[in-house]
GROMACS .gro file of C-alpha atoms in nm:
model
  283
    1MET     CA    1  -2.393 -15.907   5.611
    2ASP     CA    2  -2.635 -15.844   5.324
    3THR     CA    3  -2.508 -15.503   5.212
    4ASN     CA    4  -2.598 -15.459   4.837
    5GLU     CA    5  -2.936 -15.339   4.713
    6GLU     CA    6  -3.032 -15.675   4.549
    7GLU     CA    7  -2.982 -15.863   4.870
    8ARG     CA    8  -3.177 -15.622   5.084
    9GLU     CA    9  -3.459 -15.607   4.827
   10LYS     CA   10  -3.492 -15.993   4.803
   11GLY     CA   11  -3.424 -16.056   5.165
   12LYS     CA   12  -3.161 -16.315   5.084
   13THR     CA   13  -2.780 -16.348   5.057
   14VAL     CA   14  -2.662 -16.337   4.688
   15GLU     CA   15  -2.288 -16.275   4.697
   16CYS     CA   16  -2.047 -16.438   4.947
   17GLY     CA   17  -2.012 -16.161   5.199
   18ARG     CA   18  -1.702 -16.105   5.396
   19ALA     CA   19  -1.640 -15.958   5.745
   20TYR     CA   20  -1.410 -16.019   6.031
   21PHE     CA   21  -1.375 -15.985   6.409
   22GLU     CA   22  -1.117 -16.059   6.679
   23THR     CA   23  -1.118 -16.201   7.025
   24GLU     CA   24  -0.843 -16.204   7.281
   25LYS     CA   25  -0.705 -16.527   7.128
   26LYS     CA   26  -0.791 -16.539   6.763
   27HIS     CA   27  -0.878 -16.344   6.449
   28PHE     CA   28  -1.181 -16.468   6.255
   29THR     CA   29  -1.283 -16.408   5.886
   30ILE     CA   30  -1.660 -16.454   5.829
   31LEU     CA   31  -1.769 -16.574   5.485
   32ASP     CA   32  -2.150 -16.521   5.477
   33ALA     CA   33  -2.248 -16.785   5.201
   34PRO     CA   34  -2.576 -16.762   5.017
   35GLY     CA   35  -2.837 -17.011   5.143
   36HIS     CA   36  -3.078 -16.992   4.847
   37LYS     CA   37  -3.062 -17.274   4.580
   38SER     CA   38  -3.028 -17.022   4.304
   39PHE     CA   39  -2.682 -16.906   4.432
   40VAL     CA   40  -2.515 -17.237   4.507
   41PRO     CA   41  -2.195 -17.152   4.297
   42ASN     CA   42  -2.144 -16.848   4.521
   43MET     CA   43  -2.192 -17.058   4.823
   44ILE     CA   44  -1.928 -17.309   4.694
   45SER     CA   45  -1.688 -17.024   4.649
   46GLY     CA   46  -1.715 -16.941   5.010
   47ALA     CA   47  -1.693 -17.289   5.136
   48THR     CA   48  -1.366 -17.354   4.953
   49GLN     CA   49  -1.212 -17.071   5.168
   50ALA     CA   50  -1.340 -17.191   5.501
   51ASP     CA   51  -1.174 -17.385   5.786
   52LEU     CA   52  -1.495 -17.413   5.977
   53ALA     CA   53  -1.864 -17.435   5.860
   54VAL     CA   54  -2.141 -17.295   6.056
   55LEU     CA   55  -2.477 -17.444   5.959
   56VAL     CA   56  -2.767 -17.226   6.067
   57ILE     CA   57  -3.080 -17.432   6.115
   58SER     CA   58  -3.423 -17.285   6.189
   59ALA     CA   59  -3.595 -17.449   6.481
   60ARG     CA   60  -3.934 -17.295   6.382
   61LYS     CA   61  -4.194 -17.563   6.323
   62GLY     CA   62  -4.207 -17.633   5.948
   63GLU     CA   63  -3.899 -17.442   5.856
   64PHE     CA   64  -3.652 -17.705   5.958
   65GLU     CA   65  -3.856 -17.977   5.784
   66THR     CA   66  -3.871 -17.764   5.459
   67GLY     CA   67  -3.489 -17.721   5.467
   68PHE     CA   68  -3.410 -18.081   5.547
   69ASP     CA   69  -3.660 -18.276   5.345
   70ARG     CA   70  -3.560 -18.398   4.998
   71GLY     CA   71  -3.477 -18.109   4.777
   72GLY     CA   72  -3.413 -17.877   5.075
   73GLN     CA   73  -3.082 -17.671   5.105
   74THR     CA   74  -2.976 -17.804   5.440
   75ARG     CA   75  -2.874 -18.136   5.292
   76GLU     CA   76  -2.703 -17.992   4.986
   77HIS     CA   77  -2.501 -17.740   5.186
   78ALA     CA   78  -2.387 -18.001   5.442
   79MET     CA   79  -2.264 -18.218   5.153
   80LEU     CA   80  -2.101 -17.930   4.972
   81VAL     CA   81  -1.899 -17.808   5.262
   82LYS     CA   82  -1.768 -18.153   5.319
   83THR     CA   83  -1.663 -18.205   4.956
   84ALA     CA   84  -1.503 -17.867   4.970
   85GLY     CA   85  -1.276 -17.988   5.243
   86VAL     CA   86  -1.426 -17.845   5.549
   87ARG     CA   87  -1.375 -18.090   5.832
   88HIS     CA   88  -1.534 -17.905   6.134
   89LEU     CA   89  -1.914 -17.815   6.156
   90VAL     CA   90  -2.095 -17.609   6.412
   91ILE     CA   91  -2.478 -17.639   6.390
   92LEU     CA   92  -2.649 -17.333   6.529
   93VAL     CA   93  -3.014 -17.423   6.588
   94ASN     CA   94  -3.160 -17.082   6.553
   95LYS     CA   95  -3.497 -16.921   6.644
   96MET     CA   96  -3.527 -17.117   6.966
   97ASP     CA   97  -3.717 -16.818   7.102
   98ASP     CA   98  -3.991 -16.859   6.839
   99PRO     CA   99  -4.349 -16.905   6.974
  100THR     CA  100  -4.362 -17.240   6.807
  101VAL     CA  101  -4.048 -17.348   6.995
  102LYS     CA  102  -4.021 -17.163   7.321
  103TRP     CA  103  -3.681 -17.297   7.400
  104ASP     CA  104  -3.818 -17.651   7.397
  105GLU     CA  105  -3.539 -17.906   7.456
  106ALA     CA  106  -3.732 -18.172   7.286
  107ARG     CA  107  -3.741 -17.973   6.971
  108PHE     CA  108  -3.366 -17.921   6.985
  109ASN     CA  109  -3.311 -18.292   7.047
  110GLU     CA  110  -3.555 -18.374   6.767
  111ILE     CA  111  -3.352 -18.165   6.509
  112GLN     CA  112  -3.031 -18.321   6.635
  113SER     CA  113  -3.157 -18.672   6.602
  114LYS     CA  114  -3.279 -18.610   6.243
  115LEU     CA  115  -2.975 -18.419   6.125
  116THR     CA  116  -2.690 -18.622   6.280
  117PRO     CA  117  -2.740 -18.949   6.077
  118TYR     CA  118  -2.731 -18.752   5.754
  119LEU     CA  119  -2.417 -18.555   5.853
  120ARG     CA  120  -2.249 -18.884   5.943
  121LYS     CA  121  -2.342 -19.015   5.599
  122CYS     CA  122  -2.175 -18.704   5.446
  123GLY     CA  123  -1.845 -18.790   5.641
  124PHE     CA  124  -1.860 -18.594   5.952
  125ASN     CA  125  -1.782 -18.770   6.268
  126PRO     CA  126  -2.050 -18.685   6.531
  127LYS     CA  127  -1.797 -18.712   6.827
  128THR     CA  128  -1.512 -18.510   6.680
  129ASP     CA  129  -1.638 -18.294   6.391
  130MET     CA  130  -1.982 -18.160   6.497
  131THR     CA  131  -2.122 -17.937   6.772
  132TYR     CA  132  -2.484 -17.841   6.830
  133ILE     CA  133  -2.567 -17.514   6.992
  134PRO     CA  134  -2.924 -17.362   7.051
  135VAL     CA  135  -2.933 -16.994   6.981
  136SER     CA  136  -3.152 -16.692   6.910
  137GLY     CA  137  -3.023 -16.460   6.650
  138LEU     CA  138  -3.296 -16.206   6.748
  139THR     CA  139  -3.196 -16.188   7.120
  140GLY     CA  140  -2.838 -16.304   7.089
  141ALA     CA  141  -2.894 -16.585   7.332
  142PHE     CA  142  -2.599 -16.831   7.346
  143ILE     CA  143  -2.414 -16.639   7.060
  144LYS     CA  144  -2.185 -16.460   7.298
  145ASP     CA  145  -2.351 -16.472   7.641
  146ARG     CA  146  -2.593 -16.699   7.822
  147PRO     CA  147  -2.935 -16.554   7.868
  148SER     CA  148  -3.009 -16.423   8.219
  149CYS     CA  149  -3.362 -16.574   8.228
  150ASP     CA  150  -3.452 -16.943   8.252
  151GLN     CA  151  -3.458 -16.981   7.871
  152GLY     CA  152  -3.245 -17.263   7.751
  153GLY     CA  153  -3.148 -17.352   8.109
  154TRP     CA  154  -3.122 -17.715   8.006
  155TYR     CA  155  -2.829 -17.632   7.777
  156SER     CA  156  -2.496 -17.658   7.967
  157GLY     CA  157  -2.259 -17.631   7.671
  158PRO     CA  158  -2.059 -17.332   7.561
  159CYS     CA  159  -2.191 -17.027   7.379
  160PHE     CA  160  -2.091 -17.004   7.011
  161ILE     CA  161  -1.809 -16.738   7.044
  162ASP     CA  162  -1.673 -16.918   7.352
  163TYR     CA  163  -1.665 -17.249   7.161
  164ILE     CA  164  -1.484 -17.124   6.859
  165ASP     CA  165  -1.241 -16.924   7.074
  166HIS     CA  166  -1.149 -17.201   7.327
  167ASN     CA  167  -1.282 -17.546   7.213
  168LEU     CA  168  -1.203 -17.538   6.842
  169VAL     CA  169  -0.885 -17.731   6.755
  170SER     CA  170  -0.621 -17.511   6.588
  171MET     CA  171  -0.587 -17.571   6.220
  172ALA     CA  172  -0.264 -17.711   6.084
  173ARG     CA  173  -0.071 -17.442   5.885
  174ASP     CA  174   0.203 -17.505   5.645
  175TYR     CA  175   0.414 -17.187   5.680
  176ASN     CA  176   0.743 -17.341   5.562
  177GLY     CA  177   0.602 -17.503   5.249
  178PRO     CA  178   0.606 -17.358   4.887
  179VAL     CA  179   0.358 -17.079   4.815
  180ARG     CA  180   0.011 -17.212   4.711
  181CYS     CA  181  -0.262 -16.947   4.689
  182ILE     CA  182  -0.586 -17.076   4.532
  183VAL     CA  183  -0.774 -16.810   4.326
  184VAL     CA  184  -1.142 -16.787   4.398
  185ASP     CA  185  -1.223 -16.466   4.222
  186LYS     CA  186  -1.058 -16.193   4.013
  187PHE     CA  187  -1.137 -15.847   3.891
  188SER     CA  188  -0.982 -15.535   3.745
  189ASP     CA  189  -0.936 -15.205   3.938
  190MET     CA  190  -0.637 -14.997   3.835
  191GLY     CA  191  -0.470 -15.337   3.773
  192THR     CA  192  -0.538 -15.708   3.806
  193LEU     CA  193  -0.662 -15.809   4.155
  194ILE     CA  194  -0.733 -16.161   4.273
  195ILE     CA  195  -0.904 -16.301   4.584
  196GLY     CA  196  -0.777 -16.620   4.725
  197LYS     CA  197  -0.682 -16.839   5.007
  198MET     CA  198  -0.331 -16.916   5.120
  199GLU     CA  199  -0.291 -17.290   5.149
  200SER     CA  200   0.078 -17.291   5.230
  201GLY     CA  201   0.384 -17.076   5.246
  202VAL     CA  202   0.437 -16.707   5.295
  203VAL     CA  203   0.400 -16.422   5.050
  204ILE     CA  204   0.577 -16.089   5.095
  205LYS     CA  205   0.505 -15.765   4.907
  206GLY     CA  206   0.709 -15.735   4.595
  207GLN     CA  207   0.769 -16.114   4.567
  208ASN     CA  208   0.785 -16.279   4.223
  209LEU     CA  209   0.557 -16.585   4.176
  210VAL     CA  210   0.400 -16.793   3.896
  211CYS     CA  211   0.041 -16.821   3.801
  212MET     CA  212  -0.050 -17.176   3.709
  213PRO     CA  213  -0.144 -17.358   3.501
  214ASN     CA  214  -0.055 -17.101   3.232
  215LYS     CA  215   0.291 -17.053   3.382
  216GLN     CA  216   0.269 -16.681   3.374
  217PRO     CA  217   0.523 -16.498   3.594
  218VAL     CA  218   0.368 -16.236   3.816
  219GLN     CA  219   0.479 -15.994   4.092
  220VAL     CA  220   0.273 -15.922   4.397
  221ILE     CA  221   0.274 -15.545   4.420
  222GLN     CA  222   0.001 -15.508   4.687
  223ILE     CA  223  -0.147 -15.735   4.957
  224TRP     CA  224  -0.462 -15.711   5.163
  225SER     CA  225  -0.600 -15.939   5.431
  226ASP     CA  226  -0.950 -15.858   5.552
  227ASP     CA  227  -0.931 -15.528   5.361
  228VAL     CA  228  -0.621 -15.418   5.569
  229GLU     CA  229  -0.310 -15.359   5.357
  230MET     CA  230  -0.030 -15.587   5.460
  231ASP     CA  231   0.341 -15.645   5.385
  232ARG     CA  232   0.310 -16.023   5.425
  233VAL     CA  233   0.042 -16.286   5.454
  234VAL     CA  234   0.087 -16.656   5.558
  235SER     CA  235  -0.076 -16.990   5.523
  236GLY     CA  236  -0.440 -16.984   5.630
  237ASP     CA  237  -0.505 -16.617   5.541
  238ASN     CA  238  -0.786 -16.509   5.313
  239VAL     CA  239  -0.608 -16.256   5.083
  240LYS     CA  240  -0.637 -16.007   4.791
  241PHE     CA  241  -0.333 -15.951   4.575
  242LYS     CA  242  -0.271 -15.691   4.310
  243LEU     CA  243  -0.057 -15.855   4.046
  244LYS     CA  244   0.182 -15.717   3.787
  245GLY     CA  245   0.257 -15.915   3.467
  246ILE     CA  246  -0.086 -16.060   3.402
  247GLU     CA  247  -0.413 -15.922   3.271
  248GLU     CA  248  -0.746 -15.986   3.437
  249ASN     CA  249  -0.871 -16.201   3.138
  250GLU     CA  250  -0.565 -16.430   3.169
  251ILE     CA  251  -0.661 -16.563   3.508
  252GLN     CA  252  -0.955 -16.774   3.629
  253SER     CA  253  -1.098 -16.908   3.944
  254GLY     CA  254  -0.925 -17.229   4.032
  255PHE     CA  255  -0.580 -17.109   3.912
  256ILE     CA  256  -0.301 -17.137   4.174
  257ILE     CA  257  -0.025 -16.881   4.254
  258CYS     CA  258   0.291 -17.069   4.317
  259SER     CA  259   0.661 -17.032   4.413
  260PRO     CA  260   0.870 -17.014   4.090
  261ASP     CA  261   1.096 -17.296   4.216
  262ALA     CA  262   0.802 -17.528   4.331
  263LEU     CA  263   0.528 -17.524   4.071
  264CYS     CA  264   0.213 -17.728   4.124
  265LYS     CA  265   0.163 -18.025   3.914
  266VAL     CA  266  -0.079 -17.990   3.606
  267GLY     CA  267  -0.231 -18.260   3.399
  268ARG     CA  268  -0.510 -18.334   3.149
  269VAL     CA  269  -0.602 -18.666   3.303
  270PHE     CA  270  -0.686 -18.713   3.669
  271ASP     CA  271  -0.879 -18.929   3.909
  272ALA     CA  272  -1.187 -18.778   4.073
  273GLU     CA  273  -1.431 -18.887   4.336
  274VAL     CA  274  -1.777 -18.758   4.230
  275VAL     CA  275  -2.071 -18.713   4.458
  276PHE     CA  276  -2.435 -18.690   4.314
  277SER     CA  277  -2.629 -18.502   4.568
  278LEU     CA  278  -2.965 -18.529   4.405
  279LEU     CA  279  -3.089 -18.706   4.094
  280HIS     CA  280  -3.420 -18.632   3.922
  281LEU     CA  281  -3.535 -18.944   3.744
  282TYR     CA  282  -3.806 -18.935   3.488
  283CYS     CA  283  -3.983 -19.253   3.344
   0.00000   0.00000   0.00000
C-alpha cells in the first residue's frame, strides 16, 4: 500500500492509501491509514470514511508493549476510530510466526487480556463489536487460508477474509434519504475534484447539488468510485466527484454536498463531546 517515494524511503505510511478488492459476496475498499504519530491527521481522514476498523497489533515481544504503553499509538488509534464513528473493530494479532512468539497461544491470550479492557473503555462492546484473529502477514496464515501445518492449531475461529465476508453484519444504508456526501479532501486537476464518503442518498452524473455551508450550487460532471468512472453512486460508497460551479479554494474538508431541497443544518453554536486522549502535565 505504500506507493510513493517518501513512504518507501521512511518505511512507514504517510498518506491514507486506497485500494479495493472483491469477494463473491462483497466489494471492499481498503483505506490504509498511517500508524506513525506524526501523521495522525491523515489517519483521522481515513477513519472518517471507514465502516470497519482493522487494528493490526504486533505479537513480537516488546513491540506490542511499546505500542500499547502510555504514549503508544495503539491506544490513540483505538480511541480515534471510535470517536470517528466506527462501530466494528477487528484486531489482527500479527507476527505470530516471529521467533519470539512461535504461534504461542498464551501470547495471543495475553495481548487479548491487556487490550480488551481498554477497548471496552473506548466504547467497544467485546461481545458484539470486536473480533481477535491471530495472523502472519509474512506467510499469509489466517489472512485468507488456514496454514497446512500445526501452526495456530489452537485457533478455531474464521480467517480474516472469511470473517469480513460472512460474519460481518451488513451496514445500514440510507439510499432513499437526501444526498449527504462529506468532503474529506479536494484538489484541482482540469477542474475541481473532491474525495468524499456518501452518507445517504444517491448521486447521478449531471445532478445539481449544493455545497454547504457556503450554499454554493454545483453540478457533478464526473463520478468515480474506487478509481472506476461511474454514472451513479449510492450511500456507503467512497467517491470522487468532479464539480462544476465551484473553485478548489472555495471548498474545504468537512464541507457537505447536499440535495438542493434538503440542505444540512448549519450553525455557529453547537454541543460537542470532547475526548482528551493524553494530557502532558508539568509542575
